[in-house]
mmCIF file of C-alpha atoms in Angstrom:
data_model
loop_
_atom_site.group_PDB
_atom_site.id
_atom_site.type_symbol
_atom_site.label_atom_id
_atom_site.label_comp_id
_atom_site.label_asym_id
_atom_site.label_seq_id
_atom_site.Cartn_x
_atom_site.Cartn_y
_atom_site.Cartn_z
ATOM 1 C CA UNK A 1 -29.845 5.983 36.071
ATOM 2 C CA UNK A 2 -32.493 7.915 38.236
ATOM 3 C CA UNK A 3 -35.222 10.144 37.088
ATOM 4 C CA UNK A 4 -35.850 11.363 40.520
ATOM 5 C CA UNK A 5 -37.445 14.684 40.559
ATOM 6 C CA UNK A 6 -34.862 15.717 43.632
ATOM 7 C CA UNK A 7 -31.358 17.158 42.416
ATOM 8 C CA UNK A 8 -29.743 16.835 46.242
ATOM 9 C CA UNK A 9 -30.795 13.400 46.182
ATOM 10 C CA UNK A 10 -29.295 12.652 42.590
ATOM 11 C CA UNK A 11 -26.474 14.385 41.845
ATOM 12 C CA UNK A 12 -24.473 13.947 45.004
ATOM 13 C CA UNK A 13 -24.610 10.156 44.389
ATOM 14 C CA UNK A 14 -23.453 10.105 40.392
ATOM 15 C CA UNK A 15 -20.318 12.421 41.450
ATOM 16 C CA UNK A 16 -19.441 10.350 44.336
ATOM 17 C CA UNK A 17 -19.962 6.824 42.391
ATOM 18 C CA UNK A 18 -17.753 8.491 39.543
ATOM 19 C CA UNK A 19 -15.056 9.809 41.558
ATOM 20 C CA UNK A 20 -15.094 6.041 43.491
ATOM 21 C CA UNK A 21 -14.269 4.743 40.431
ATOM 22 C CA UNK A 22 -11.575 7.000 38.704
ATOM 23 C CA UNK A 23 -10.405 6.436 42.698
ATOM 24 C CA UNK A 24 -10.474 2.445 42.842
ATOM 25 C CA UNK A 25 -8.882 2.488 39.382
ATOM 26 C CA UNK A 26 -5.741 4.472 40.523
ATOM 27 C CA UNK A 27 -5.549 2.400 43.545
ATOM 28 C CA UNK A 28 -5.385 -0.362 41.475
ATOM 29 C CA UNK A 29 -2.680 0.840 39.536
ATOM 30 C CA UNK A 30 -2.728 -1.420 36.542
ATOM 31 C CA UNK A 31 -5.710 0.096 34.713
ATOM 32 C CA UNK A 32 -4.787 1.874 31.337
ATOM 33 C CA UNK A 33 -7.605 3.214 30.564
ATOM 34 C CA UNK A 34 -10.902 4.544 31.905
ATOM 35 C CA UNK A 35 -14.440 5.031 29.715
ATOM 36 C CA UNK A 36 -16.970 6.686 31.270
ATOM 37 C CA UNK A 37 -20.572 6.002 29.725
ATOM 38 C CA UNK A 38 -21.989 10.279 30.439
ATOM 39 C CA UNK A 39 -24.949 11.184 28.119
ATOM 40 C CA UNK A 40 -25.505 13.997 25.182
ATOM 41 C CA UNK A 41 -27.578 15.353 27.485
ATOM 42 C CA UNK A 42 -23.847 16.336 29.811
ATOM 43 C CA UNK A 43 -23.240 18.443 26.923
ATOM 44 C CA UNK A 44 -26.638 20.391 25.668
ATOM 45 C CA UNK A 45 -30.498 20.004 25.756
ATOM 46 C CA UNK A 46 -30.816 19.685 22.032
ATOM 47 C CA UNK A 47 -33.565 22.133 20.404
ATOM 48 C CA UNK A 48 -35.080 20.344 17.420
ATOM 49 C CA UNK A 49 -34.176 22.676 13.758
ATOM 50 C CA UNK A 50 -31.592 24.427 16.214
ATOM 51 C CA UNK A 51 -28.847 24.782 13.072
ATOM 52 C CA UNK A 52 -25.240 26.342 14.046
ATOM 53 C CA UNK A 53 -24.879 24.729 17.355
ATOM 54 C CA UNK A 54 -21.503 23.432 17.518
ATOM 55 C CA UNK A 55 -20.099 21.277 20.566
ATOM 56 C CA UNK A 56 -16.650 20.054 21.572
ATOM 57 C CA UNK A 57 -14.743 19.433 24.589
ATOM 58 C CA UNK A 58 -15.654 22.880 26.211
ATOM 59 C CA UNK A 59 -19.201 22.759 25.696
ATOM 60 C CA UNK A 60 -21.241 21.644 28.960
ATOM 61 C CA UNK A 61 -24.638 21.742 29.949
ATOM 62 C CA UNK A 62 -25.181 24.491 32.471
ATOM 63 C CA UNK A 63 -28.796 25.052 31.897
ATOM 64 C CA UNK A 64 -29.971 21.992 33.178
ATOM 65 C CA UNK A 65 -27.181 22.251 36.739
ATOM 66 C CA UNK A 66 -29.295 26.440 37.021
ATOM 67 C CA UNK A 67 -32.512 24.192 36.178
ATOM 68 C CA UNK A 68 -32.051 21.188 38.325
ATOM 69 C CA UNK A 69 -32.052 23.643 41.234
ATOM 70 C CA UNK A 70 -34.219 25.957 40.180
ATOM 71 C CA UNK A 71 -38.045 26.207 41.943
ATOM 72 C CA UNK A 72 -39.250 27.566 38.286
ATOM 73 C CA UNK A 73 -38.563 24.718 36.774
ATOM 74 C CA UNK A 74 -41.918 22.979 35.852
ATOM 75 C CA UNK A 75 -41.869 19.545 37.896
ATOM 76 C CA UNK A 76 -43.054 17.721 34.842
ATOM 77 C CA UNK A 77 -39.629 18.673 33.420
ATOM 78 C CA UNK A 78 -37.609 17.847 36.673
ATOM 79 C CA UNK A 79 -36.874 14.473 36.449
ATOM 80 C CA UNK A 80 -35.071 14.865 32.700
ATOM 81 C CA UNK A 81 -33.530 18.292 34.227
ATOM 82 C CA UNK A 82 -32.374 16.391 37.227
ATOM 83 C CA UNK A 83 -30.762 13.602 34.899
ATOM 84 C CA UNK A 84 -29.181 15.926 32.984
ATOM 85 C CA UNK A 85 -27.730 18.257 35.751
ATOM 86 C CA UNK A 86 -26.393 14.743 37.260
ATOM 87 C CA UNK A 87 -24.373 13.842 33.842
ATOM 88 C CA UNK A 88 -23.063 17.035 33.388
ATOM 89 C CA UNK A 89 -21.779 17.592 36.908
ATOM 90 C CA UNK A 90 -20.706 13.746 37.344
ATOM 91 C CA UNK A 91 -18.488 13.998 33.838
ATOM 92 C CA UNK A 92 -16.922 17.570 35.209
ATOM 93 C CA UNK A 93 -16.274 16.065 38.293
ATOM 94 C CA UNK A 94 -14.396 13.146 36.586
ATOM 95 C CA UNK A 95 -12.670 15.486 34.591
ATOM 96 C CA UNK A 96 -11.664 17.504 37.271
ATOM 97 C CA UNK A 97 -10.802 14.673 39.044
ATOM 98 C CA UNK A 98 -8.364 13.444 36.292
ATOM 99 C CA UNK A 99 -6.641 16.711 35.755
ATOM 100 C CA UNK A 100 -5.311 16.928 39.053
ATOM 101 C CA UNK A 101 -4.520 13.141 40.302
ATOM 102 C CA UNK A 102 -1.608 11.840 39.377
ATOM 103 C CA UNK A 103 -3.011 8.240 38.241
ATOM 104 C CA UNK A 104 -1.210 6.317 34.959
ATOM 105 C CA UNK A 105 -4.823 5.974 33.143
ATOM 106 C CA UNK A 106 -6.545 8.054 30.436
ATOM 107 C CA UNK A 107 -9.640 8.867 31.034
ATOM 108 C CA UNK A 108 -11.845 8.975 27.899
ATOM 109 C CA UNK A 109 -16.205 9.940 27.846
ATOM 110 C CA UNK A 110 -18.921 8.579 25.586
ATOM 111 C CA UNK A 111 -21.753 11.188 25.253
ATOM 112 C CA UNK A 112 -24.438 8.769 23.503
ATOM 113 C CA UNK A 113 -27.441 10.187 22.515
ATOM 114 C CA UNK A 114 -31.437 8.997 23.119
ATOM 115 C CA UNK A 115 -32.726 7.635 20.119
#
């Protein structure tokens, strides 16, 4: 986990250290399963007393990928942005990744949430 303020020097690394592993585990080719630890924060930047928001499989955190990247973005708020970009693009990636290989695993995500 990195809270560095720099998205090119962040989120580069968590895709590629994903995709190494959804890579070594096909190689390997007796792995059954794959669980990748990703955050809540991969999925939304919860607004406290923010009723109606509903999130499944299709809902993904593009704000914080625009933020991440973005010069506006106050760089007090970076280093969460920058975390948050990082989950969200490392979990698509993986997903990605998955529906296109042709590996004998299933690949399943835990989105825990900061307590």
């Amino acid at each position: 986990m990195s809270f560095d303020s720099r998205p090119d020097a962040v989120i580069p690394r968590a895709v590629t250290g994903t995709l190494n592993v959804l890579k070594a585990a096909q190689e390997e080719g007796t792995v059954r399963r794959v669980v990748l630890t990703s955050s809540s924060t991969a999925a939304l930047c919860a607004v406290q007393n923010d009723a109606g928001i509903v999130v499944d499989e299709d809902t993904w955190n593009y704000t914080s990928i625009e933020a991440a990247w973005s010069v506006n973005t106050p760089e007090e708020q970076k280093p969460g942005v920058v975390y948050s970009a990082s989950k969200t693009k490392q979990e698509l990636a993986a997903w990605e990744w998955h529906r296109h290989a042709s590996c004998g695993f299933v690949l399943n995500t835990i989105l825990p949430n900061v307590n």
